[in-house]
mmCIF file of C-alpha atoms and ligand atoms in Angstrom:
data_model
loop_
_atom_site.group_PDB
_atom_site.id
_atom_site.type_symbol
_atom_site.label_atom_id
_atom_site.label_comp_id
_atom_site.label_asym_id
_atom_site.label_seq_id
_atom_site.Cartn_x
_atom_site.Cartn_y
_atom_site.Cartn_z
ATOM 1 C CA UNK A 3 -0.151 0.047 0.470
ATOM 2 C CA UNK A 4 1.184 3.555 -0.649
ATOM 3 C CA UNK A 5 -0.127 6.964 -0.575
ATOM 4 C CA UNK A 6 -0.434 9.449 -3.088
ATOM 5 C CA UNK A 7 -1.345 12.931 -3.531
ATOM 6 C CA UNK A 8 -3.761 14.292 -5.919
ATOM 7 C CA UNK A 9 -3.857 16.609 -7.850
ATOM 8 C CA UNK A 10 -6.590 18.428 -10.592
ATOM 9 C CA UNK A 11 -10.078 17.551 -9.296
ATOM 10 C CA UNK A 12 -9.978 16.986 -4.725
ATOM 11 C CA UNK A 13 -6.413 18.647 -5.607
ATOM 12 C CA UNK A 14 -4.816 17.721 -1.817
ATOM 13 C CA UNK A 15 -6.588 14.950 -1.110
ATOM 14 C CA UNK A 16 -4.946 12.057 -0.083
ATOM 15 C CA UNK A 17 -5.641 8.294 -1.496
ATOM 16 C CA UNK A 18 -4.692 4.863 -0.842
ATOM 17 C CA UNK A 19 -3.573 2.940 -3.389
ATOM 18 C CA UNK A 20 -2.425 -0.837 -3.667
ATOM 19 C CA UNK A 21 0.008 -1.954 -5.811
ATOM 20 C CA UNK A 22 0.573 -5.697 -7.071
ATOM 21 C CA UNK A 23 3.611 -6.566 -8.963
ATOM 22 C CA UNK A 24 3.118 -9.166 -10.784
ATOM 23 C CA UNK A 25 6.531 -10.550 -11.605
ATOM 24 C CA UNK A 26 8.664 -10.498 -13.794
ATOM 25 C CA UNK A 27 10.653 -13.426 -12.032
ATOM 26 C CA UNK A 28 12.367 -15.839 -13.536
ATOM 27 C CA UNK A 29 13.156 -19.490 -11.274
ATOM 28 C CA UNK A 30 15.873 -21.215 -12.764
ATOM 29 C CA UNK A 31 17.487 -22.698 -9.492
ATOM 30 C CA UNK A 32 18.364 -25.986 -11.559
ATOM 31 C CA UNK A 33 16.998 -29.572 -10.164
ATOM 32 C CA UNK A 34 17.116 -32.034 -7.078
ATOM 33 C CA UNK A 35 19.820 -34.949 -7.926
ATOM 34 C CA UNK A 36 21.545 -33.842 -4.633
ATOM 35 C CA UNK A 37 18.910 -33.046 -2.791
ATOM 36 C CA UNK A 38 18.834 -37.118 -2.536
ATOM 37 C CA UNK A 39 17.035 -36.833 1.242
ATOM 38 C CA UNK A 40 14.488 -33.925 0.269
ATOM 39 C CA UNK A 41 12.543 -34.067 -2.455
ATOM 40 C CA UNK A 42 14.638 -37.156 -4.408
ATOM 41 C CA UNK A 43 13.638 -39.774 -0.955
ATOM 42 C CA UNK A 44 9.820 -38.116 -1.495
ATOM 43 C CA UNK A 45 9.684 -38.796 -5.644
ATOM 44 C CA UNK A 46 11.965 -41.665 -5.503
ATOM 45 C CA UNK A 47 12.449 -43.288 -2.000
ATOM 46 C CA UNK A 48 14.407 -45.786 -4.330
ATOM 47 C CA UNK A 49 17.442 -43.223 -4.784
ATOM 48 C CA UNK A 50 16.842 -41.852 -1.689
ATOM 49 C CA UNK A 51 21.557 -41.382 0.300
ATOM 50 C CA UNK A 52 22.539 -42.159 -3.735
ATOM 51 C CA UNK A 53 25.848 -39.773 -4.197
ATOM 52 C CA UNK A 54 25.501 -37.408 -6.274
ATOM 53 C CA UNK A 55 27.249 -34.842 -9.573
ATOM 54 C CA UNK A 56 25.067 -32.266 -8.395
ATOM 55 C CA UNK A 57 25.553 -30.491 -5.164
ATOM 56 C CA UNK A 58 23.626 -31.734 -2.415
ATOM 57 C CA UNK A 59 20.977 -28.772 -1.834
ATOM 58 C CA UNK A 60 17.931 -28.435 -1.473
ATOM 59 C CA UNK A 61 15.206 -28.621 -4.330
ATOM 60 C CA UNK A 62 13.103 -25.286 -4.774
ATOM 61 C CA UNK A 63 9.803 -27.600 -6.089
ATOM 62 C CA UNK A 64 8.245 -26.648 -3.183
ATOM 63 C CA UNK A 65 8.524 -22.760 -3.508
ATOM 64 C CA UNK A 66 6.617 -22.954 -6.839
ATOM 65 C CA UNK A 67 4.085 -25.279 -5.108
ATOM 66 C CA UNK A 68 3.318 -22.813 -3.050
ATOM 67 C CA UNK A 69 2.776 -19.977 -5.684
ATOM 68 C CA UNK A 70 0.631 -22.641 -7.192
ATOM 69 C CA UNK A 71 3.020 -24.030 -10.179
ATOM 70 C CA UNK A 72 1.968 -27.721 -11.731
ATOM 71 C CA UNK A 73 5.029 -30.102 -11.520
ATOM 72 C CA UNK A 74 5.561 -32.783 -14.080
ATOM 73 C CA UNK A 75 7.105 -35.713 -14.130
ATOM 74 C CA UNK A 76 9.083 -35.349 -10.971
ATOM 75 C CA UNK A 77 9.766 -39.605 -10.705
ATOM 76 C CA UNK A 78 11.791 -39.732 -14.015
ATOM 77 C CA UNK A 79 15.725 -39.200 -12.320
ATOM 78 C CA UNK A 80 18.568 -40.273 -14.595
ATOM 79 C CA UNK A 81 21.821 -42.035 -12.742
ATOM 80 C CA UNK A 82 25.118 -41.754 -13.922
ATOM 81 C CA UNK A 83 26.939 -45.192 -13.794
ATOM 82 C CA UNK A 84 30.605 -43.982 -13.509
ATOM 83 C CA UNK A 85 30.951 -40.958 -10.402
ATOM 84 C CA UNK A 86 34.462 -41.215 -8.644
ATOM 85 C CA UNK A 87 34.264 -41.856 -5.710
ATOM 86 C CA UNK A 88 37.388 -39.792 -3.730
ATOM 87 C CA UNK A 89 39.232 -42.996 -1.878
ATOM 88 C CA UNK A 90 40.192 -39.810 0.768
ATOM 89 C CA UNK A 91 36.423 -38.805 0.976
ATOM 90 C CA UNK A 92 34.156 -41.741 0.318
ATOM 91 C CA UNK A 93 31.473 -40.680 2.113
ATOM 92 C CA UNK A 94 31.064 -37.267 0.763
ATOM 93 C CA UNK A 95 28.077 -37.067 -1.280
ATOM 94 C CA UNK A 96 28.573 -35.126 -3.923
ATOM 95 C CA UNK A 97 30.998 -36.845 -6.890
ATOM 96 C CA UNK A 98 32.877 -35.984 -9.684
ATOM 97 C CA UNK A 99 31.616 -37.316 -12.735
ATOM 98 C CA UNK A 100 33.485 -39.817 -14.600
ATOM 99 C CA UNK A 101 33.154 -38.421 -18.238
ATOM 100 C CA UNK A 102 31.990 -40.863 -20.786
ATOM 101 C CA UNK A 103 34.893 -40.553 -22.844
ATOM 102 C CA UNK A 104 36.818 -42.727 -20.213
ATOM 103 C CA UNK A 105 34.703 -45.272 -21.471
ATOM 104 C CA UNK A 106 34.270 -44.495 -25.227
ATOM 105 C CA UNK A 107 38.033 -44.166 -25.187
ATOM 106 C CA UNK A 108 38.346 -47.896 -23.824
ATOM 107 C CA UNK A 109 38.189 -48.251 -20.297
ATOM 108 C CA UNK A 110 36.064 -50.948 -19.126
ATOM 109 C CA UNK A 111 34.170 -51.031 -15.733
ATOM 110 C CA UNK A 112 35.335 -54.769 -13.096
ATOM 111 C CA UNK A 113 33.547 -54.936 -10.145
ATOM 112 C CA UNK A 114 35.944 -54.461 -7.130
ATOM 113 C CA UNK A 115 35.325 -57.850 -5.286
ATOM 114 C CA UNK A 116 36.605 -60.310 -7.857
ATOM 115 C CA UNK A 117 37.470 -58.227 -10.660
ATOM 116 C CA UNK A 118 34.731 -59.444 -13.320
ATOM 117 C CA UNK A 119 33.452 -57.831 -15.956
ATOM 118 C CA UNK A 120 29.736 -57.063 -16.441
ATOM 119 C CA UNK A 121 28.454 -54.866 -19.214
ATOM 120 C CA UNK A 122 29.070 -53.791 -22.446
ATOM 121 C CA UNK A 123 30.290 -50.563 -20.944
ATOM 122 C CA UNK A 124 28.922 -48.512 -24.013
ATOM 123 C CA UNK A 125 25.660 -49.105 -23.407
ATOM 124 C CA UNK A 126 23.132 -46.289 -22.143
ATOM 125 C CA UNK A 127 23.609 -44.924 -18.711
ATOM 126 C CA UNK A 128 20.288 -46.677 -17.949
ATOM 127 C CA UNK A 129 21.242 -50.046 -18.631
ATOM 128 C CA UNK A 130 25.103 -50.003 -17.724
ATOM 129 C CA UNK A 131 24.206 -48.375 -13.958
ATOM 130 C CA UNK A 132 21.306 -51.117 -13.220
ATOM 131 C CA UNK A 133 23.975 -53.736 -14.408
ATOM 132 C CA UNK A 134 25.774 -52.385 -11.410
ATOM 133 C CA UNK A 135 23.009 -51.731 -8.971
ATOM 134 C CA UNK A 136 22.003 -55.346 -9.186
ATOM 135 C CA UNK A 137 24.873 -56.018 -7.108
ATOM 136 C CA UNK A 138 26.928 -55.487 -3.938
ATOM 137 C CA UNK A 139 25.813 -52.530 -2.600
ATOM 138 C CA UNK A 140 27.431 -50.820 0.295
ATOM 139 C CA UNK A 141 26.788 -47.921 2.555
ATOM 140 C CA UNK A 142 29.558 -45.167 3.507
ATOM 141 C CA UNK A 143 28.913 -43.010 5.966
ATOM 142 C CA UNK A 144 25.183 -43.164 5.268
ATOM 143 C CA UNK A 145 25.557 -42.488 1.459
ATOM 144 C CA UNK A 146 24.884 -45.957 -1.240
ATOM 145 C CA UNK A 147 27.623 -46.990 -3.260
ATOM 146 C CA UNK A 148 28.884 -50.050 -5.703
ATOM 147 C CA UNK A 149 32.345 -51.366 -5.707
ATOM 148 C CA UNK A 150 33.465 -50.766 -9.935
ATOM 149 C CA UNK A 151 37.253 -50.059 -11.353
ATOM 150 C CA UNK A 152 36.817 -48.067 -13.907
ATOM 151 C CA UNK A 153 39.907 -49.363 -15.333
ATOM 152 C CA UNK A 154 41.980 -48.170 -18.698
ATOM 153 C CA UNK A 155 44.939 -48.989 -20.959
ATOM 154 C CA UNK A 156 48.469 -47.030 -21.736
ATOM 155 C CA UNK A 157 46.359 -47.108 -25.524
ATOM 156 C CA UNK A 158 43.194 -45.378 -24.119
ATOM 157 C CA UNK A 159 45.259 -43.530 -21.283
ATOM 158 C CA UNK A 160 47.218 -42.117 -24.003
ATOM 159 C CA UNK A 161 44.175 -40.191 -26.006
ATOM 160 C CA UNK A 162 42.764 -39.199 -22.514
ATOM 161 C CA UNK A 163 45.622 -38.312 -21.353
ATOM 162 C CA UNK A 164 44.233 -34.518 -20.126
ATOM 163 C CA UNK A 165 41.370 -35.518 -18.785
ATOM 164 C CA UNK A 166 42.688 -38.767 -16.622
ATOM 165 C CA UNK A 167 46.140 -36.551 -15.406
ATOM 166 C CA UNK A 168 43.240 -34.174 -14.145
ATOM 167 C CA UNK A 169 42.317 -36.837 -12.265
ATOM 168 C CA UNK A 170 44.917 -38.727 -11.283
ATOM 169 C CA UNK A 171 45.869 -34.524 -9.794
ATOM 170 C CA UNK A 172 42.643 -34.620 -7.737
ATOM 171 C CA UNK A 173 43.632 -37.934 -6.600
ATOM 172 C CA UNK A 174 40.815 -39.770 -8.461
ATOM 173 C CA UNK A 175 42.678 -41.770 -11.080
ATOM 174 C CA UNK A 176 46.209 -43.340 -9.995
ATOM 175 C CA UNK A 177 48.485 -45.441 -12.136
ATOM 176 C CA UNK A 178 48.857 -48.888 -11.471
ATOM 177 C CA UNK A 179 49.054 -52.532 -11.602
ATOM 178 C CA UNK A 180 46.453 -54.600 -12.738
ATOM 179 C CA UNK A 181 47.449 -56.872 -9.979
ATOM 180 C CA UNK A 182 46.072 -54.248 -7.374
ATOM 181 C CA UNK A 183 42.271 -55.703 -8.973
ATOM 182 C CA UNK A 184 40.510 -58.114 -7.830
ATOM 183 C CA UNK A 185 41.978 -61.748 -8.409
ATOM 184 C CA UNK A 186 39.173 -62.088 -12.123
ATOM 185 C CA UNK A 187 40.579 -59.113 -13.299
ATOM 186 C CA UNK A 188 43.812 -60.352 -15.328
ATOM 187 C CA UNK A 189 41.054 -63.475 -17.212
ATOM 188 C CA UNK A 190 38.411 -60.223 -17.318
ATOM 189 C CA UNK A 191 41.313 -57.717 -19.110
ATOM 190 C CA UNK A 192 42.583 -61.133 -21.062
ATOM 191 C CA UNK A 193 39.104 -61.529 -22.337
ATOM 192 C CA UNK A 194 38.449 -57.768 -23.482
ATOM 193 C CA UNK A 195 41.726 -57.459 -24.798
ATOM 194 C CA UNK A 196 41.022 -60.438 -27.249
ATOM 195 C CA UNK A 197 37.717 -58.755 -28.372
ATOM 196 C CA UNK A 198 39.627 -55.244 -28.559
ATOM 197 C CA UNK A 199 42.199 -57.275 -30.849
ATOM 198 C CA UNK A 200 39.850 -59.053 -32.581
ATOM 199 C CA UNK A 201 40.535 -62.539 -31.592
ATOM 200 C CA UNK A 202 37.136 -63.878 -30.426
ATOM 201 C CA UNK A 203 34.181 -61.407 -29.851
ATOM 202 C CA UNK A 204 33.266 -59.492 -26.636
ATOM 203 C CA UNK A 205 30.907 -61.903 -23.987
ATOM 204 C CA UNK A 206 29.199 -58.131 -23.410
ATOM 205 C CA UNK A 207 28.426 -57.707 -27.252
ATOM 206 C CA UNK A 208 31.003 -54.321 -27.169
ATOM 207 C CA UNK A 209 32.211 -53.934 -30.900
ATOM 208 C CA UNK A 210 34.141 -50.362 -30.399
ATOM 209 C CA UNK A 211 36.673 -50.626 -27.988
ATOM 210 C CA UNK A 212 38.306 -46.678 -28.386
ATOM 211 C CA UNK A 213 42.641 -46.889 -28.307
ATOM 212 C CA UNK A 214 42.928 -50.069 -26.054
ATOM 213 C CA UNK A 215 46.581 -51.358 -26.996
ATOM 214 C CA UNK A 216 46.976 -53.683 -24.181
ATOM 215 C CA UNK A 217 47.467 -57.596 -26.170
ATOM 216 C CA UNK A 218 49.361 -59.516 -22.825
ATOM 217 C CA UNK A 219 47.631 -58.798 -19.975
ATOM 218 C CA UNK A 220 49.349 -60.050 -16.823
ATOM 219 C CA UNK A 221 49.104 -59.201 -12.861
ATOM 220 C CA UNK A 222 52.028 -56.085 -13.809
ATOM 221 C CA UNK A 223 50.899 -55.124 -16.188
ATOM 222 C CA UNK A 224 50.330 -51.190 -16.152
ATOM 223 C CA UNK A 225 46.457 -49.753 -15.649
ATOM 224 C CA UNK A 226 45.031 -46.008 -14.689
ATOM 225 C CA UNK A 227 42.400 -47.035 -12.300
ATOM 226 C CA UNK A 228 39.618 -45.322 -10.889
ATOM 227 C CA UNK A 229 36.631 -46.080 -8.347
ATOM 228 C CA UNK A 230 33.363 -45.023 -9.572
ATOM 229 C CA UNK A 231 30.061 -45.817 -8.364
ATOM 230 C CA UNK A 232 26.706 -44.413 -10.088
ATOM 231 C CA UNK A 233 24.925 -41.274 -8.705
ATOM 232 C CA UNK A 234 21.910 -39.600 -9.202
ATOM 233 C CA UNK A 235 23.080 -36.886 -11.785
ATOM 234 C CA UNK A 236 19.896 -35.239 -13.752
ATOM 235 C CA UNK A 237 16.088 -34.337 -12.411
ATOM 236 C CA UNK A 238 13.221 -34.454 -16.033
ATOM 237 C CA UNK A 239 10.459 -33.652 -13.106
ATOM 238 C CA UNK A 240 10.253 -29.874 -12.241
ATOM 239 C CA UNK A 241 7.778 -27.231 -12.665
ATOM 240 C CA UNK A 242 5.318 -27.930 -15.809
ATOM 241 C CA UNK A 243 6.171 -24.457 -18.078
ATOM 242 C CA UNK A 244 4.622 -24.061 -22.023
ATOM 243 C CA UNK A 245 6.262 -23.164 -24.573
ATOM 244 C CA UNK A 246 7.217 -19.282 -24.060
ATOM 245 C CA UNK A 247 8.237 -20.250 -20.467
ATOM 246 C CA UNK A 248 5.437 -19.160 -18.555
ATOM 247 C CA UNK A 249 4.985 -21.157 -15.670
ATOM 248 C CA UNK A 250 1.661 -22.560 -15.240
ATOM 249 C CA UNK A 251 -0.788 -23.287 -12.867
ATOM 250 C CA UNK A 252 -2.878 -27.165 -11.861
ATOM 251 C CA UNK A 253 -5.803 -25.426 -15.031
ATOM 252 C CA UNK A 254 -2.130 -25.364 -17.488
ATOM 253 C CA UNK A 255 -2.590 -21.344 -17.364
ATOM 254 C CA UNK A 256 0.276 -19.722 -16.891
ATOM 255 C CA UNK A 257 0.419 -18.095 -13.524
ATOM 256 C CA UNK A 258 0.614 -14.615 -14.188
ATOM 257 C CA UNK A 259 4.389 -13.134 -14.151
ATOM 258 C CA UNK A 260 6.096 -16.139 -13.561
ATOM 259 C CA UNK A 261 8.830 -17.951 -15.533
ATOM 260 C CA UNK A 262 11.082 -21.054 -15.245
ATOM 261 C CA UNK A 263 13.806 -22.379 -17.679
ATOM 262 C CA UNK A 264 16.553 -25.241 -17.172
ATOM 263 C CA UNK A 265 16.258 -28.238 -15.331
ATOM 264 C CA UNK A 266 13.711 -26.525 -12.244
ATOM 265 C CA UNK A 267 11.387 -27.703 -15.177
ATOM 266 C CA UNK A 268 9.985 -30.600 -16.305
ATOM 267 C CA UNK A 269 8.691 -32.500 -18.585
ATOM 268 C CA UNK A 270 10.818 -31.534 -22.302
ATOM 269 C CA UNK A 271 12.302 -35.227 -21.871
ATOM 270 C CA UNK A 272 10.456 -37.683 -21.329
ATOM 271 C CA UNK A 273 11.387 -40.544 -19.219
ATOM 272 C CA UNK A 274 14.970 -39.924 -19.975
ATOM 273 C CA UNK A 275 17.236 -37.552 -21.367
ATOM 274 C CA UNK A 276 19.936 -37.362 -23.962
ATOM 275 C CA UNK A 277 23.032 -36.140 -23.518
ATOM 276 C CA UNK A 278 23.640 -32.508 -24.512
ATOM 277 C CA UNK A 279 19.661 -31.583 -24.293
ATOM 278 C CA UNK A 280 20.316 -29.861 -20.664
ATOM 279 C CA UNK A 281 22.682 -27.102 -21.826
ATOM 280 C CA UNK A 282 20.633 -26.741 -24.749
ATOM 281 C CA UNK A 283 17.449 -26.694 -23.557
ATOM 282 C CA UNK A 284 18.681 -23.936 -20.871
ATOM 283 C CA UNK A 285 19.639 -22.042 -23.629
ATOM 284 C CA UNK A 286 16.373 -22.172 -25.544
ATOM 285 C CA UNK A 287 13.298 -22.009 -22.736
ATOM 286 C CA UNK A 288 16.202 -19.458 -20.810
ATOM 287 C CA UNK A 289 16.223 -16.896 -23.529
ATOM 288 C CA UNK A 290 12.235 -16.974 -24.118
ATOM 289 C CA UNK A 291 11.972 -16.966 -20.269
ATOM 290 C CA UNK A 292 14.875 -13.736 -20.374
ATOM 291 C CA UNK A 293 12.096 -12.288 -23.719
ATOM 292 C CA UNK A 294 8.883 -12.608 -22.243
ATOM 293 C CA UNK A 295 9.827 -10.867 -18.164
ATOM 294 C CA UNK A 296 11.394 -8.025 -20.287
ATOM 295 C CA UNK A 297 8.205 -7.500 -22.203
ATOM 296 C CA UNK A 298 6.788 -7.396 -18.801
ATOM 297 C CA UNK A 299 9.429 -5.327 -17.552
ATOM 298 C CA UNK A 300 9.005 -2.322 -19.789
ATOM 299 C CA UNK A 301 5.465 -2.068 -19.676
ATOM 300 C CA UNK A 302 4.888 -2.232 -15.940
ATOM 301 C CA UNK A 303 7.957 -0.001 -15.652
ATOM 302 C CA UNK A 304 8.257 2.278 -13.614
ATOM 303 C CA UNK A 305 5.696 3.060 -11.812
ATOM 304 C CA UNK A 306 4.165 6.539 -13.421
ATOM 305 C CA UNK A 307 1.899 7.734 -10.379
HETATM 306 C C1 FAD B 549 29.360 -32.837 -13.897
HETATM 307 C C2 FAD B 549 27.611 -32.595 -14.845
HETATM 308 C C3 FAD B 549 27.788 -32.993 -15.837
HETATM 309 C C4 FAD B 549 26.852 -32.251 -16.960
HETATM 310 N N1 FAD B 549 27.766 -32.016 -18.714
HETATM 311 C C5 FAD B 549 26.376 -31.889 -19.304
HETATM 312 C C6 FAD B 549 26.657 -31.951 -20.523
HETATM 313 O O1 FAD B 549 27.886 -32.145 -21.648
HETATM 314 N N2 FAD B 549 25.484 -31.944 -21.618
HETATM 315 C C7 FAD B 549 24.295 -31.255 -21.499
HETATM 316 O O2 FAD B 549 23.562 -30.776 -21.544
HETATM 317 N N3 FAD B 549 24.034 -31.250 -19.726
HETATM 318 C C8 FAD B 549 25.285 -31.249 -18.345
HETATM 319 N N4 FAD B 549 24.486 -31.675 -17.350
HETATM 320 C C9 FAD B 549 23.320 -30.952 -16.924
HETATM 321 C C10 FAD B 549 23.322 -29.674 -16.737
HETATM 322 O O3 FAD B 549 24.911 -29.087 -16.919
HETATM 323 C C11 FAD B 549 22.661 -28.748 -15.879
HETATM 324 O O4 FAD B 549 21.502 -30.264 -16.219
HETATM 325 C C12 FAD B 549 22.546 -27.308 -16.273
HETATM 326 O O5 FAD B 549 23.609 -27.486 -16.449
HETATM 327 C C13 FAD B 549 21.312 -27.068 -15.378
HETATM 328 O O6 FAD B 549 21.240 -25.663 -15.260
HETATM 329 P P1 FAD B 549 20.398 -24.587 -14.689
HETATM 330 O O7 FAD B 549 20.857 -23.009 -15.089
HETATM 331 O O8 FAD B 549 18.729 -24.677 -14.876
HETATM 332 O O9 FAD B 549 20.479 -25.150 -12.916
HETATM 333 P P2 FAD B 549 21.834 -24.767 -12.125
HETATM 334 O O10 FAD B 549 23.125 -25.126 -13.048
HETATM 335 O O11 FAD B 549 22.208 -26.535 -10.851
HETATM 336 O O12 FAD B 549 22.213 -23.634 -11.823
HETATM 337 C C14 FAD B 549 20.839 -23.715 -10.286
HETATM 338 C C15 FAD B 549 21.418 -22.141 -9.390
HETATM 339 O O13 FAD B 549 20.331 -22.215 -8.343
HETATM 340 C C16 FAD B 549 20.638 -21.736 -7.572
HETATM 341 N N5 FAD B 549 19.905 -22.200 -6.951
HETATM 342 C C17 FAD B 549 19.484 -23.102 -6.139
HETATM 343 N N6 FAD B 549 18.210 -23.051 -5.462
HETATM 344 C C18 FAD B 549 18.378 -21.741 -5.196
HETATM 345 C C19 FAD B 549 17.468 -20.798 -4.061
HETATM 346 N N7 FAD B 549 16.529 -21.687 -3.053
HETATM 347 N N8 FAD B 549 17.775 -19.532 -4.242
HETATM 348 C C20 FAD B 549 18.371 -19.038 -4.738
HETATM 349 N N9 FAD B 549 19.580 -19.640 -5.255
HETATM 350 C C21 FAD B 549 19.050 -21.229 -5.597
HETATM 351 C C22 FAD B 549 22.395 -23.058 -7.034
HETATM 352 O O14 FAD B 549 22.601 -22.629 -6.215
HETATM 353 C C23 FAD B 549 23.038 -22.660 -8.806
HETATM 354 O O15 FAD B 549 23.534 -21.876 -8.865
HETATM 355 C C24 FAD B 549 25.956 -31.841 -16.517
HETATM 356 C C25 FAD B 549 25.651 -31.862 -15.282
HETATM 357 C C26 FAD B 549 26.546 -32.308 -14.423
HETATM 358 C C27 FAD B 549 26.366 -31.829 -12.998
#
């Protein structure tokens, strides 16, 4: 409320007027993959206490539902199969992503316990994750982890050198020997090396082996090793928006003055997001939200009373 003095007819008289400001507000507060005991546990209890590649911060959809926003697809959550487990602090919820290229350049996944291989590493995130979580869950400091070794030979290391050197600098990978891995590692890696050299078919159907060059695997063979585990990576669900990035209420009508863009929104990716589309959606819908909000701002401000 504010008080203004009239001029012209009734000059000098003071009246009270009520100003309601309808935004413009743009919400771009990200997803809730890192909110493992909050929104993630609420919408996907089966994923509670998972580590995440995202900050452990509260999701913001409650703020939005409080002003009438509708939510969509909240139960669709993408897991990434390979997030590094830092040996110095395995209980840390925030994990550093072990990029897909490590597997693409030839990296192999072995079970930590026995050194067996268990999946075609080139499969989708969903398939590789499922193969991992079907075995041997552990709890470390209240966090759910799986014991998997990501292993690269000299050939794959050389192609991904700048990445692996960075991970080694961070203490997430190290240069070691096959003997450090589980007891079945020599046999598992030899079968993989045979398939990579076209001496046999890969038992898991992998057909591309990146730059793997190790042909004869011994316990002393040099390899690059990092511990990895699945982690909550991206939330497909969030606040409902229309094609202009306006936030929608339960009747699918725009809420005046409210826009949203990026991972806080839902419904764009369906059940699972394709790689690269998160940044794309942020650019497209962020721009639309900005344009819409700017138009309202121009019309509304400055107040001319
Ligand atoms: C390791 C990693 C690699 C990725 N790689 C790719 C890739 O290669 N390609 C791709 O397309 N996508 C990728 N993604 C996904 C993509 O990066 C994210 O979906 C995208 O960055 C989300 O952007 P955003 O602006 O919506 O949210 P964010 O980048 O999460 O930013 C949200 C911001 O809002 C702030 N915030 C949250 N809540 C509040 C609050 N209540 N009040 C004030 N501020 C708040 C946060 O602190 C944060 O700064 C990756 C994600 C990760 C984690």
